[in-house]
Coordinates of C-alpha atoms and ligand atoms in Angstrom, one line a residue:
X1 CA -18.5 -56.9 9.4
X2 CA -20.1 -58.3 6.2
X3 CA -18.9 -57.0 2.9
X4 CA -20.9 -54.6 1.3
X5 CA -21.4 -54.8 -2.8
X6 CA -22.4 -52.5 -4.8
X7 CA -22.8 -51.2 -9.0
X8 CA -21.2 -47.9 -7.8
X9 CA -18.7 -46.3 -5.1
X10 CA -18.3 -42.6 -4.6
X11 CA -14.9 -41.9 -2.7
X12 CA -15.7 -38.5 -1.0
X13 CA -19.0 -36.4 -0.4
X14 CA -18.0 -32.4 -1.4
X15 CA -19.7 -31.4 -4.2
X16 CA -18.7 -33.6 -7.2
X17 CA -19.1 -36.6 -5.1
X18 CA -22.4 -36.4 -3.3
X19 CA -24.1 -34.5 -6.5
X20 CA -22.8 -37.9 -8.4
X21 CA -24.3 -40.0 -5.5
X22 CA -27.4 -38.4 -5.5
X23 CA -28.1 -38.6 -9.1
X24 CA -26.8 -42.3 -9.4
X25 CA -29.5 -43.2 -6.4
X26 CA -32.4 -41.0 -8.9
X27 CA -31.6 -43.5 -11.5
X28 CA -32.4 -46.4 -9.4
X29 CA -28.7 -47.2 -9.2
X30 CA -27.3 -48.7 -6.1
X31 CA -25.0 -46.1 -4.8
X32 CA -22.3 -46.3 -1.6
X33 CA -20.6 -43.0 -1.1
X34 CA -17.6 -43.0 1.6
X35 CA -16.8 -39.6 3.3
X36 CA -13.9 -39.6 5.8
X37 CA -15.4 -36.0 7.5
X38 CA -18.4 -34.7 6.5
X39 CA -20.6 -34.5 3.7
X40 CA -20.2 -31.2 1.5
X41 CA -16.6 -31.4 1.6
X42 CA -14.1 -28.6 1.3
X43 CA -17.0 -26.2 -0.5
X44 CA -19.6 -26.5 2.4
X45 CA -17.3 -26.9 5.6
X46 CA -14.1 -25.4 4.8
X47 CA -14.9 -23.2 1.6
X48 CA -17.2 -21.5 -0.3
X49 CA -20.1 -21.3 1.7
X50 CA -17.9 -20.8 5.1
X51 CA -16.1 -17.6 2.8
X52 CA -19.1 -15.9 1.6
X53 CA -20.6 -16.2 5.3
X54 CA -17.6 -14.0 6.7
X55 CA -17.3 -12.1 3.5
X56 CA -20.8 -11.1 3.4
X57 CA -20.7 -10.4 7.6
X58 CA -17.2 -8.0 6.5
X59 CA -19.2 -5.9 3.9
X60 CA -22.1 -5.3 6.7
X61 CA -19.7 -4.4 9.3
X62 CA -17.8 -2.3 7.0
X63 CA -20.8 -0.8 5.4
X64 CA -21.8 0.4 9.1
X65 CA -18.3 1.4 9.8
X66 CA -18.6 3.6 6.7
X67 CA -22.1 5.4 8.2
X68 CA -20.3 5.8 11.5
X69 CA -17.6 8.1 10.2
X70 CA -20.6 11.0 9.4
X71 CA -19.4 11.2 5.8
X72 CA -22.2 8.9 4.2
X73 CA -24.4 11.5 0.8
X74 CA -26.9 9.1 1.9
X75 CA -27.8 11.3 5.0
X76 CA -28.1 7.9 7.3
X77 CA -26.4 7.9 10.9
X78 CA -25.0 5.2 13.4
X79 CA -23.7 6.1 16.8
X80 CA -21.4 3.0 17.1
X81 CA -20.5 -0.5 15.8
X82 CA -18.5 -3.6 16.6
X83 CA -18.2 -6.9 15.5
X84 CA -18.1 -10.1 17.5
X85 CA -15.9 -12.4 15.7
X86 CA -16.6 -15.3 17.9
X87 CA -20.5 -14.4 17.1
X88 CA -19.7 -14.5 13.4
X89 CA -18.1 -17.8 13.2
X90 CA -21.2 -18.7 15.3
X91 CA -23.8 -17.5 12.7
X92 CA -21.5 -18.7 9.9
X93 CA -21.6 -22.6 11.2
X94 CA -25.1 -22.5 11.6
X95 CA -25.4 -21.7 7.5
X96 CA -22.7 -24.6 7.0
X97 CA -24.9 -27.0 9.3
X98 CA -28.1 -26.1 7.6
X99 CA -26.7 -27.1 4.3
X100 CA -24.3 -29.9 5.3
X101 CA -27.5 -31.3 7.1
X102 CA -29.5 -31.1 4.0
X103 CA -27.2 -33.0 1.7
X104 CA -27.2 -36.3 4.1
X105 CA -30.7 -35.7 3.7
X106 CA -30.8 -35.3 -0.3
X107 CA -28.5 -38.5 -0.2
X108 CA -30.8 -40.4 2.3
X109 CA -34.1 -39.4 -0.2
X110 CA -32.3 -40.6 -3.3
X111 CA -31.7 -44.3 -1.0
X112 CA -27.7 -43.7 -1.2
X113 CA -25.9 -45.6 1.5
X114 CA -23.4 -43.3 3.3
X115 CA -20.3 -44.9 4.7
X116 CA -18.5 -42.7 7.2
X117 CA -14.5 -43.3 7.3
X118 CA -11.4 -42.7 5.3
X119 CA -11.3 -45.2 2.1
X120 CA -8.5 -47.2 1.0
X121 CA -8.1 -49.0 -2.2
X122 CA -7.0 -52.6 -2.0
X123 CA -7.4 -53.0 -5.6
X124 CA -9.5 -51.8 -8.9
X125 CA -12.8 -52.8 -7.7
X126 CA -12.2 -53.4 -3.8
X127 CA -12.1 -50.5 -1.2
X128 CA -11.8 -50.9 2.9
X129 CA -12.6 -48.0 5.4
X130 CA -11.7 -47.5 8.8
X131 CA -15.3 -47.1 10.5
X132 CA -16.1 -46.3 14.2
X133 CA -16.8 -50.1 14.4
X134 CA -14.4 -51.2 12.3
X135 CA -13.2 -52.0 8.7
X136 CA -15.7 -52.2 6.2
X137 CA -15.1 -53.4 2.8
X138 CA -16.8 -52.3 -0.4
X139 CA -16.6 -54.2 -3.4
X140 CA -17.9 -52.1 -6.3
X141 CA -18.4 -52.4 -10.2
X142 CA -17.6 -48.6 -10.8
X143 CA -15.5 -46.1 -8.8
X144 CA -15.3 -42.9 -8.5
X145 CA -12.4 -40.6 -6.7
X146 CA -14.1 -37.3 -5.6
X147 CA -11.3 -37.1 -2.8
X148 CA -10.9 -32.8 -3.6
X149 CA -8.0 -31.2 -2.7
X150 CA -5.9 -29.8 -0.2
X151 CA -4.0 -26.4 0.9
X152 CA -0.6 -26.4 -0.6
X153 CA 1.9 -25.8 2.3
X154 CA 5.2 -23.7 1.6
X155 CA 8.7 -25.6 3.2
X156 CA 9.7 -22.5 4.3
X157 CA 6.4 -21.7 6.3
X158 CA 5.0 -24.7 7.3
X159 CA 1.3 -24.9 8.9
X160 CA 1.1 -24.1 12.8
X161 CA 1.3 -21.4 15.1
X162 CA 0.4 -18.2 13.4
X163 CA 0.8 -19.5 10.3
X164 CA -2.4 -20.9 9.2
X165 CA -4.6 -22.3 6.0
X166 CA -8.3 -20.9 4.4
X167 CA -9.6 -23.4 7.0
X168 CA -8.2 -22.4 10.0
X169 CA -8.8 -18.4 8.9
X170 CA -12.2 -19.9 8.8
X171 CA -12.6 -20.4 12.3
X172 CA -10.7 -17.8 13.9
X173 CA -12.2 -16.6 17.2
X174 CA -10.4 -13.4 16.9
X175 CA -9.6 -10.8 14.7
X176 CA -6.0 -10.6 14.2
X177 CA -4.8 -7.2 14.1
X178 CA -2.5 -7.7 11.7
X179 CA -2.8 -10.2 8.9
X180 CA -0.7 -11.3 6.2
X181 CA -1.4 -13.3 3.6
X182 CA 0.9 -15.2 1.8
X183 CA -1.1 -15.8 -2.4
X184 CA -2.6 -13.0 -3.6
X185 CA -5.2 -15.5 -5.8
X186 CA -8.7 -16.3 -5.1
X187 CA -8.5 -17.0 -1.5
X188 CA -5.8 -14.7 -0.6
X189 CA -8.2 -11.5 -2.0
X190 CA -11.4 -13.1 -1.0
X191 CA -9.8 -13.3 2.3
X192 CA -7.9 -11.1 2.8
X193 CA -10.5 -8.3 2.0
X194 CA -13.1 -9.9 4.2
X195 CA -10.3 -9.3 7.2
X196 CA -9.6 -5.7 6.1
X197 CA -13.2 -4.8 6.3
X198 CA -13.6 -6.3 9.4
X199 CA -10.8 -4.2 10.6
X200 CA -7.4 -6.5 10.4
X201 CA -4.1 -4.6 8.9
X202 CA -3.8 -6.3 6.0
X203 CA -0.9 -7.1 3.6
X204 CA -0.5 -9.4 0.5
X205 CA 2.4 -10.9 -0.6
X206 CA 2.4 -11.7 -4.0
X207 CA 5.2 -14.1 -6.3
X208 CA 3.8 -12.8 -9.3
X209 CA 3.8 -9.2 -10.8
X210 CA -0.1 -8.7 -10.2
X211 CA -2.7 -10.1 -8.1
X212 CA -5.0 -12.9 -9.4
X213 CA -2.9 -13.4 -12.2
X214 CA -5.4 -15.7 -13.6
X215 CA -7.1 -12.6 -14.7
X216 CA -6.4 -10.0 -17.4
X217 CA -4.9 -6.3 -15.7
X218 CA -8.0 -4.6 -16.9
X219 CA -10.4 -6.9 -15.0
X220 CA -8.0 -6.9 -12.0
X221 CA -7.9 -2.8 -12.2
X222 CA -11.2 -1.8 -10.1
X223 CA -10.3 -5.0 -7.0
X224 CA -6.2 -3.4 -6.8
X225 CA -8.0 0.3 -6.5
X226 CA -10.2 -1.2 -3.5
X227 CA -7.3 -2.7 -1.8
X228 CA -5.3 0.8 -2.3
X229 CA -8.1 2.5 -0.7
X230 CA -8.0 0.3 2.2
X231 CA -4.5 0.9 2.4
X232 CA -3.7 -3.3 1.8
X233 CA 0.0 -3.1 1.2
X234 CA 0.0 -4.8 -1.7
X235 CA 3.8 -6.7 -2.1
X236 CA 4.0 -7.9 -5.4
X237 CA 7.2 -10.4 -7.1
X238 CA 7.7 -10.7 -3.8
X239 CA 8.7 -14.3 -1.7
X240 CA 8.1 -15.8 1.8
X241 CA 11.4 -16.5 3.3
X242 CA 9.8 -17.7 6.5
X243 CA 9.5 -16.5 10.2
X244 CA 11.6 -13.5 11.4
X245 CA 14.2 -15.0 14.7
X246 CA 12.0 -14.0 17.3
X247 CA 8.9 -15.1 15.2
X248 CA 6.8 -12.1 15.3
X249 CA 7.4 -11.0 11.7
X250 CA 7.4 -12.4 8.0
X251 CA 10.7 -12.2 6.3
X252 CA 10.0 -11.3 2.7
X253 CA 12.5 -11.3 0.0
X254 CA 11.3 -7.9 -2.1
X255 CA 11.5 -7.4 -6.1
X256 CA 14.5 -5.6 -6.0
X257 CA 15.8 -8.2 -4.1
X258 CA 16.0 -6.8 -0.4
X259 CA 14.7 -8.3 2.7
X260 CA 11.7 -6.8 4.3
X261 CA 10.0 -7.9 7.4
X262 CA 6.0 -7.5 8.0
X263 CA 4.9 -7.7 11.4
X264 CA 2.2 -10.3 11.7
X265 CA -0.4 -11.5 14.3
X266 CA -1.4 -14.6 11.4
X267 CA 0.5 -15.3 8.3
X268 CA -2.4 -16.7 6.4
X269 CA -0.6 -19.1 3.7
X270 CA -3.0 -19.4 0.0
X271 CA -0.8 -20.5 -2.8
X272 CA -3.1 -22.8 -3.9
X273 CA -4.4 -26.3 -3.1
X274 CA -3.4 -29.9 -4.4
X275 CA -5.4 -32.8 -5.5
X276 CA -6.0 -35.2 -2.6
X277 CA -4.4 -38.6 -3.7
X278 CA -1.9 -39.6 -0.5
X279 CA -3.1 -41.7 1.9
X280 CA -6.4 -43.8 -0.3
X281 CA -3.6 -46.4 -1.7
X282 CA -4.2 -44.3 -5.2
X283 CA -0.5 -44.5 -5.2
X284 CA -0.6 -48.7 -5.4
X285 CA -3.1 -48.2 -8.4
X286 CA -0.5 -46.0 -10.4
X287 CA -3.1 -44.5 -12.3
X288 CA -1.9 -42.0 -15.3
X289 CA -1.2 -38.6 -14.0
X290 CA -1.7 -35.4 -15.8
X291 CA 0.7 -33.2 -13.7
X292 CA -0.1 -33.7 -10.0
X293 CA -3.4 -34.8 -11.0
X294 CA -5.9 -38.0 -11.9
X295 CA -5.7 -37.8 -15.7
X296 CA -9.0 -37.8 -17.4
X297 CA -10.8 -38.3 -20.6
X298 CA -14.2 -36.6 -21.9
X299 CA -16.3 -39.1 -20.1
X300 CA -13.8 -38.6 -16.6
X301 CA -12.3 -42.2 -17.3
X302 CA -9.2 -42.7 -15.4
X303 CA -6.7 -45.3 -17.0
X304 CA -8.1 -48.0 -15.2
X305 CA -11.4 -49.4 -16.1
X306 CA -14.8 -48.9 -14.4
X307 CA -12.7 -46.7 -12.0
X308 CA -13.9 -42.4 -12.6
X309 CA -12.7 -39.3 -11.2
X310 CA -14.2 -36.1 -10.8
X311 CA -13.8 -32.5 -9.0
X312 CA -10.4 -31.4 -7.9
X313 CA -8.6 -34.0 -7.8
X314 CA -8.7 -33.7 -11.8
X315 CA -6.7 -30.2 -12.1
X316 CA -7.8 -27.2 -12.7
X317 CA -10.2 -25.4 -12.6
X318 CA -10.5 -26.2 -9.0
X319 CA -14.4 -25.0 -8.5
X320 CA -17.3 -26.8 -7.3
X321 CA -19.3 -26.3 -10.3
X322 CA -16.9 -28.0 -12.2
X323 CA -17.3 -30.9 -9.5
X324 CA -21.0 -31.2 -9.5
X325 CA -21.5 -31.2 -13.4
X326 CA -18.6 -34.3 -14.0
X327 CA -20.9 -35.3 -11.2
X328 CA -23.6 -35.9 -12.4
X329 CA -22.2 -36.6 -16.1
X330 CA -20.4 -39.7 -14.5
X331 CA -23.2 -41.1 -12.6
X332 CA -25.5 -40.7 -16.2
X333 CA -22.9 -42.3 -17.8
X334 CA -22.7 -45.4 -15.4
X335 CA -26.4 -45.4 -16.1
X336 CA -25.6 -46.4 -19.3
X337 CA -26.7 -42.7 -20.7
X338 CA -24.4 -41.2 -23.7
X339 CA -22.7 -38.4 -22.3
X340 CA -19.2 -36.7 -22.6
X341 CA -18.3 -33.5 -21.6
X342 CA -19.6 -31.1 -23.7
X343 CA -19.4 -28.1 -22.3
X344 CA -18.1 -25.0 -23.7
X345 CA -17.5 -22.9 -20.6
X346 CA -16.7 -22.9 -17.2
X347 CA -17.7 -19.6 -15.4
X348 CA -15.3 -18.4 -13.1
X349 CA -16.4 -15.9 -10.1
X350 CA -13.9 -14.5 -7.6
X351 CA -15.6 -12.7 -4.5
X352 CA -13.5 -9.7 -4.3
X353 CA -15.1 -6.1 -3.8
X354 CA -15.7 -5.5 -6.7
X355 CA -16.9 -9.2 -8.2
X356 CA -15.3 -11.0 -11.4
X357 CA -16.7 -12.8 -13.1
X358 CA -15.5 -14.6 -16.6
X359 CA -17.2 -16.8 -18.8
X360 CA -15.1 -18.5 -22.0
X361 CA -12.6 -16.6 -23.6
X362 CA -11.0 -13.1 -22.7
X363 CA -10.1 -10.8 -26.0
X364 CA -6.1 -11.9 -25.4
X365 CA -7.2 -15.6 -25.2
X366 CA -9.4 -15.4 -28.5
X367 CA -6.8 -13.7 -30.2
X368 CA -4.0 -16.3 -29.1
X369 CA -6.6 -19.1 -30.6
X370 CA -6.3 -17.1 -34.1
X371 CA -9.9 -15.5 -33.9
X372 CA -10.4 -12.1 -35.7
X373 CA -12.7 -10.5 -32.5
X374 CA -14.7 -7.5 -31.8
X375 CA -14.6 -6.5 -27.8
X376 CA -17.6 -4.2 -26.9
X377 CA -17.2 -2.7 -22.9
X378 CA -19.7 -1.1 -21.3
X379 CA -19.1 0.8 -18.0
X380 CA -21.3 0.7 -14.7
X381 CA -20.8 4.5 -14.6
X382 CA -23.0 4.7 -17.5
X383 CA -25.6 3.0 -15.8
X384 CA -28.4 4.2 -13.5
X385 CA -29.1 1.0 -11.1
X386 CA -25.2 1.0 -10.2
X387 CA -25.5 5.0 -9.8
X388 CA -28.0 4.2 -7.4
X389 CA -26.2 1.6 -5.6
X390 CA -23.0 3.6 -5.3
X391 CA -21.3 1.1 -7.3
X392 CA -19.8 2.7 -10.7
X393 CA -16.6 0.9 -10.7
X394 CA -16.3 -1.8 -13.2
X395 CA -17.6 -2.5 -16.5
X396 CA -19.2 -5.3 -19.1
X397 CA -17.1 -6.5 -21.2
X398 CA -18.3 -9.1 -24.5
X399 CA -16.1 -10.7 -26.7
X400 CA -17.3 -11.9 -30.1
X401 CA -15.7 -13.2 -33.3
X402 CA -15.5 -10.6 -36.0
X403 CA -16.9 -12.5 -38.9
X404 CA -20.3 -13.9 -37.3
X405 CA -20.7 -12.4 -34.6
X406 CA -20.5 -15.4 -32.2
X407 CA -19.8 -14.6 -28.2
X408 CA -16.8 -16.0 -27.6
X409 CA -16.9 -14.6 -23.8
X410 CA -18.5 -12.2 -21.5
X411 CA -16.1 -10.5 -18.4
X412 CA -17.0 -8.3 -16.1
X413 CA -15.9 -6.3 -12.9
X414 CA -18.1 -4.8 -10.4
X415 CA -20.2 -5.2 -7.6
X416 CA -22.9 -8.0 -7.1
X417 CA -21.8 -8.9 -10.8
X418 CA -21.5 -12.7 -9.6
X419 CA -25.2 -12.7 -10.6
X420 CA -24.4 -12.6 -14.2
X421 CA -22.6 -15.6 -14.1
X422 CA -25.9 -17.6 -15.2
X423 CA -26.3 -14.9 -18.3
X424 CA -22.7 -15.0 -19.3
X425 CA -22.6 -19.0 -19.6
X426 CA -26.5 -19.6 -21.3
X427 CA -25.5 -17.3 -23.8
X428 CA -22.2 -18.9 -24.6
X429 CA -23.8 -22.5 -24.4
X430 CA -26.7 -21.2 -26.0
X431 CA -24.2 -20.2 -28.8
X432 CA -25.5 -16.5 -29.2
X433 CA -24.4 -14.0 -31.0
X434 CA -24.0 -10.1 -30.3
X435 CA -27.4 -9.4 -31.9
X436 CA -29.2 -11.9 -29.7
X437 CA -27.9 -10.1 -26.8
X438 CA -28.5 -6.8 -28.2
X439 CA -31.6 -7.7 -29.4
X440 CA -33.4 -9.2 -25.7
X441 CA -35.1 -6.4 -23.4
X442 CA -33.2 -6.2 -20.4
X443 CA -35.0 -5.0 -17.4
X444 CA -34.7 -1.6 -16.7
X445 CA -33.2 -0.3 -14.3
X446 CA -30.6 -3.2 -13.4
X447 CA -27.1 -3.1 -13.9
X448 CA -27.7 -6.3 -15.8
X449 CA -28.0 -3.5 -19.0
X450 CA -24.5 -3.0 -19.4
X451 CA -25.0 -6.7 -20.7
X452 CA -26.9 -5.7 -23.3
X453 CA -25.1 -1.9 -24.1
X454 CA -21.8 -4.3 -23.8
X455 CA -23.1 -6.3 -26.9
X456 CA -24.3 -2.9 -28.6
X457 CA -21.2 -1.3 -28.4
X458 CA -19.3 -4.5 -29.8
X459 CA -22.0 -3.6 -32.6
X460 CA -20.9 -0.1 -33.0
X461 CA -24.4 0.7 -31.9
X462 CA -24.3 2.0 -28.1
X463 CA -26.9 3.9 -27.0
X464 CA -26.1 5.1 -23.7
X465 CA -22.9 5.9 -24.6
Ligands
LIG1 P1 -13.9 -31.6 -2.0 O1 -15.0 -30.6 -1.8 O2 -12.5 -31.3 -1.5 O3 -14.4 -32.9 -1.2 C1 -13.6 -34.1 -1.2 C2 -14.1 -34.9 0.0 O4 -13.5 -36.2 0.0 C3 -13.8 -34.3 1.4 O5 -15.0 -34.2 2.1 C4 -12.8 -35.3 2.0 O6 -13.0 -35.4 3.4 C5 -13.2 -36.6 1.3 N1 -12.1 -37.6 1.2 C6 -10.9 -37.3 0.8 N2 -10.1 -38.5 0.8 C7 -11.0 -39.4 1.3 C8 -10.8 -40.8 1.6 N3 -9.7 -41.5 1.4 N4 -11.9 -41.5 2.2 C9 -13.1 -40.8 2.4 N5 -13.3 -39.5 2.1 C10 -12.2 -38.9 1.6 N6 -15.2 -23.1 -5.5 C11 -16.2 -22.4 -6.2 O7 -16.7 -22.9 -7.2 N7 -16.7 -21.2 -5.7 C12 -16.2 -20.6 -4.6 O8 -16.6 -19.6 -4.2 C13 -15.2 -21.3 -3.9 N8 -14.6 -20.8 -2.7 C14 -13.7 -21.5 -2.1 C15 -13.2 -21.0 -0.9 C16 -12.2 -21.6 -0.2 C17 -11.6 -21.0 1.1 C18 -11.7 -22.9 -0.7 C19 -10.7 -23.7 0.1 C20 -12.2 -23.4 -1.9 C21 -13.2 -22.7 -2.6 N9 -13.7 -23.2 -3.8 C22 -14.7 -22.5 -4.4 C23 -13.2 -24.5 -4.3 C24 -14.2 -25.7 -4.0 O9 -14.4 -25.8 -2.6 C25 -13.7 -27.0 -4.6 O10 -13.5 -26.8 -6.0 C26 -14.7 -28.1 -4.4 O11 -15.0 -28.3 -3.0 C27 -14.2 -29.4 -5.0 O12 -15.1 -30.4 -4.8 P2 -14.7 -31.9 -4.8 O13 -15.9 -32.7 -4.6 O14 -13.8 -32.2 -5.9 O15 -13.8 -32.1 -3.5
LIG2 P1 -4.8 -19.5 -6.4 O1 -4.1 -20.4 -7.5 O2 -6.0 -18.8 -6.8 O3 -3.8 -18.4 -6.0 C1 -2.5 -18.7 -5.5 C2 -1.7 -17.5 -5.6 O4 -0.5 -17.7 -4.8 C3 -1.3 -17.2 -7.0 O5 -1.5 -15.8 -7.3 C4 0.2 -17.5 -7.0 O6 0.9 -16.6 -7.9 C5 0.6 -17.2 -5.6 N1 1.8 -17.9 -5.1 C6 2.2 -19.2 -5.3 N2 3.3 -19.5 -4.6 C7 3.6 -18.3 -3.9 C8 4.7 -18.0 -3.0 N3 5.6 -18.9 -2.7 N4 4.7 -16.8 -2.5 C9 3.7 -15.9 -2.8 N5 2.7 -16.1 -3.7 C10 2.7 -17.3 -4.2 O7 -5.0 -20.5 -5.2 P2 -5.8 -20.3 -3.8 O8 -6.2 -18.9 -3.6 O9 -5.1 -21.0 -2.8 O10 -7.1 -21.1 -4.2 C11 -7.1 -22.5 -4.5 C12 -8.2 -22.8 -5.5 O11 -9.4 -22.8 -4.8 C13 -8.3 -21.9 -6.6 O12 -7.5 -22.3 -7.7 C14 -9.7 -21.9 -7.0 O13 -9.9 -22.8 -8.0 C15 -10.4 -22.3 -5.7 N6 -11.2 -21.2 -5.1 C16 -12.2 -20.6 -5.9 C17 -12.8 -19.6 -5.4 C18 -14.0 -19.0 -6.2 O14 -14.4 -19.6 -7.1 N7 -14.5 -17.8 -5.8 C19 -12.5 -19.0 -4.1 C20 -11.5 -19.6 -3.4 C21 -10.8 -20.7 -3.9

């Protein structure tokens, strides 16, 4: 097989590699991306899109199990529902190959050559992958890793049988009737919840003292009263010890210490995911580390020259947006464009009934960076378009700096509130302040006015409150 040479190499199609492939091709540069499975990565097959499929298919099926029971105010009536896992996973695949479908496509249109195989390097500027017909080898000026990340598997609990990853909770063909999960973080609640609504017994175990730690408690509050009402037992500073003898159970080790055991059909294990670096020779390259990680600078420079990475494999935070913007950074850079990263927030949503969402910093973090702050909150049960959606929980919460009035973040809990992810990070990129927000007409009625009361309260001038 003749070598192929190229000015750039992508290692890996999710979504920092084939955004960086696709933008490299627009600017006439002549791309190679390598993808050992296929294109999206963990985001399209095995993640984001996949979850929001299921969870979206939990909240209908639960939102009809909820008429059935007669005690809907709304005055509607069902006579009977079921769900067809097997027909879920069905509709849900057909989303993933619609989209999975259409980035090969977006890569064909920007004249990107797609390599299928797993990539290993043989040095800095030299890659060869194991093809259906063979090896292949690249040579390439630039590089860049976009090789994501993986599940992280506990010793004590390894992968197999009933105990199983996001992915393989992904594909289940039937509902386990009792589920526990093992990581109360993002995929553990986004999960986790999704199988409660569709009817599994839930339980999460939890090492630290409250789920998604990543969150403050007051953002958290609204998600932990859902899961009480939906009677998930909630085990928290509490550790997986393994399977019970006979296998049928998780042993727990408990706060106070004690041994409990939880009866379990799947023991689905999210304690988080590491950077894919085994197995591509990335070892033999001994690039610097940060942690487990590639280390990076503002320009996603590894320590070797001409050789980038991007996405996951660069640490936290682990979320595709992140990907795609050092994406297509990287492939403007190689361009010979002047970039660095520049931005000043990453939002952050987690897909729990109700929503968080978080964009820069949270009162405790802007305080901890020595600001003077002002926090204003506004409540969705102060507003009439969550009235009307039966959705009061939650609130908007802004967080500016006391002297001029700059938004240093916007937080908020409640349903659909994912949607405010694009307001929350234009107004801290577009370096607003609380009277900007206060100041713009919001539409009325949407629940997208607590934005603005948020920003009026911070200004000691609520009105509808
Ligand atoms: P990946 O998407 O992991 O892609 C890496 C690709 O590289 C893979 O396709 C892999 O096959 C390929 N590869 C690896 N090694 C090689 C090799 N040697 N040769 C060739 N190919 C190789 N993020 C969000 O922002 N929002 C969400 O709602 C969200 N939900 C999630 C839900 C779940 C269940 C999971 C697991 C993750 C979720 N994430 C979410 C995280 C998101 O999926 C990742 O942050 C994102 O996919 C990272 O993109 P990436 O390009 O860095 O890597
Ligand atoms: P996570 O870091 O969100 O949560 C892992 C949880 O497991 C933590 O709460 C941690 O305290 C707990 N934990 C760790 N070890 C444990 C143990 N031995 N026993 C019990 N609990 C333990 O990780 P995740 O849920 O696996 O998700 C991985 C990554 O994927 C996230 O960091 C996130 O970046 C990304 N993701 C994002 C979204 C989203 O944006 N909506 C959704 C899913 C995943």
């Amino acid at each position: 097989m003749k070598d192929i040479v190229c000015k750039l190499l992508v290692i890996g199609a999710g979504p920092g590699g084939y955004v960086c492939a696709i933008r490299a091709g627009q600017l006439g540069i002549d791309t190679v991306i390598v993808e050992a499975r296929k294109p999206g990565g963990t985001c399209l097959n095995v993640g984001c899109i996949p979850s929001k499929a299921l969870i979206h298919a939990a909240d209908e099926f639960d939102a009809a199990r909820r008429l059935l029971d007669g005690r809907s105010p709304l005055g509607i009536k069902v006579d009977g529902v079921t769900i067809d896992l097997a027909g879920t996973m069905a509709w849900k695949d057909g989303i993933v190959g619609r989209l999975t479908s259409g980035v090969s496509a977006l890569l064909q249109k920007a004249s990107v050559k797609v390599v299928h195989g797993r990539a290993t390097f043989r040095d800095g500027k030299t890659v060869a992958v194991e093809t259906e017909t063979g090896m292949q080898i690249i040579r390439a000026e630039n590089l860049v890793i976009a090789t994501g990340s993986e599940p992280v598997e506990l010793p004590n609990l390894p992968f197999g049988g009933k105990v199983i990853s996001s992915t393989d909770a992904l594909n289940l063909q039937v509902l386990p009737k009792k589920l526990v999960v093992v990581g109360g973080g993002y995929i553990g609640l986004e999960l986790g919840m999704a199988f409660s609504k569709m009817g599994s017994e839930v339980a999460i175990v939890e090492a630290a003292g409250q789920i998604l730690p990543q969150y403050d408690a007051e953002l958290v509050r609204p998600v932990a009263k859902k899961l009480k009402e939906r009677a998930v037992a909630l085990h928290m500073l509490a550790k997986a010890q393994g399977l019970s003898a006979d296998g049928s159970s998780l042993v727990i080790e408990t706060a106070d210490g004690s041994r409990e055991q939880l009866p379990a059909d799947q023991i689905l294990v999210t304690v988080g995911r590491r950077p894919t670096i085994s197995g591509a020779g990335l070892e033999e390259l001994d690039l610097d580390r940060s942690g487990p990680y590639l280390r990076i600078d503002d320009r996603c420079r590894t320590s070797m020259r001409g050789i980038y990475a991007i996405g996951d494999v660069t640490g936290e935070p682990m979320l595709a947006h992140r990907a795609m913007a050092q994406g297509e950074m990287v492939a403007e850079i190689i361009a010979g464009r002047k970039r660095s990263w520049d931005k000043r927030c990453i939002p952050a949503v987690c897909f729990t009934d109700p929503e968080i969402v978080i964009a820069g910093l949270s009162p405790d973090e802007a305080r901890a960076q020595g600001y003077e702050i002002r926090v204003g909150q506004f409540p969705f049960s102060a507003n009439a378009r969550a009235m009307t959606m039966q959705s009061e929980d939650g609130f908007v919460r802004v967080v500016a700096r006391a002297d001029t009035n700059l938004v240093l973040g916007l937080q908020a809990v409640g349903r659909g509130v994912s949607e405010l992810s694009a307001t929350f990070s234009l107004a801290i990129e577009m370096c607003a302040r609380l009277e900007d927000i206060a100041g713009t007409i919001h539409a009325h009625p949407t629940r997208s006015e607590a934005v603005q009361e948020a920003a009026l309260k911070a200004l000691g001038q609520a009105l509808h409150l």
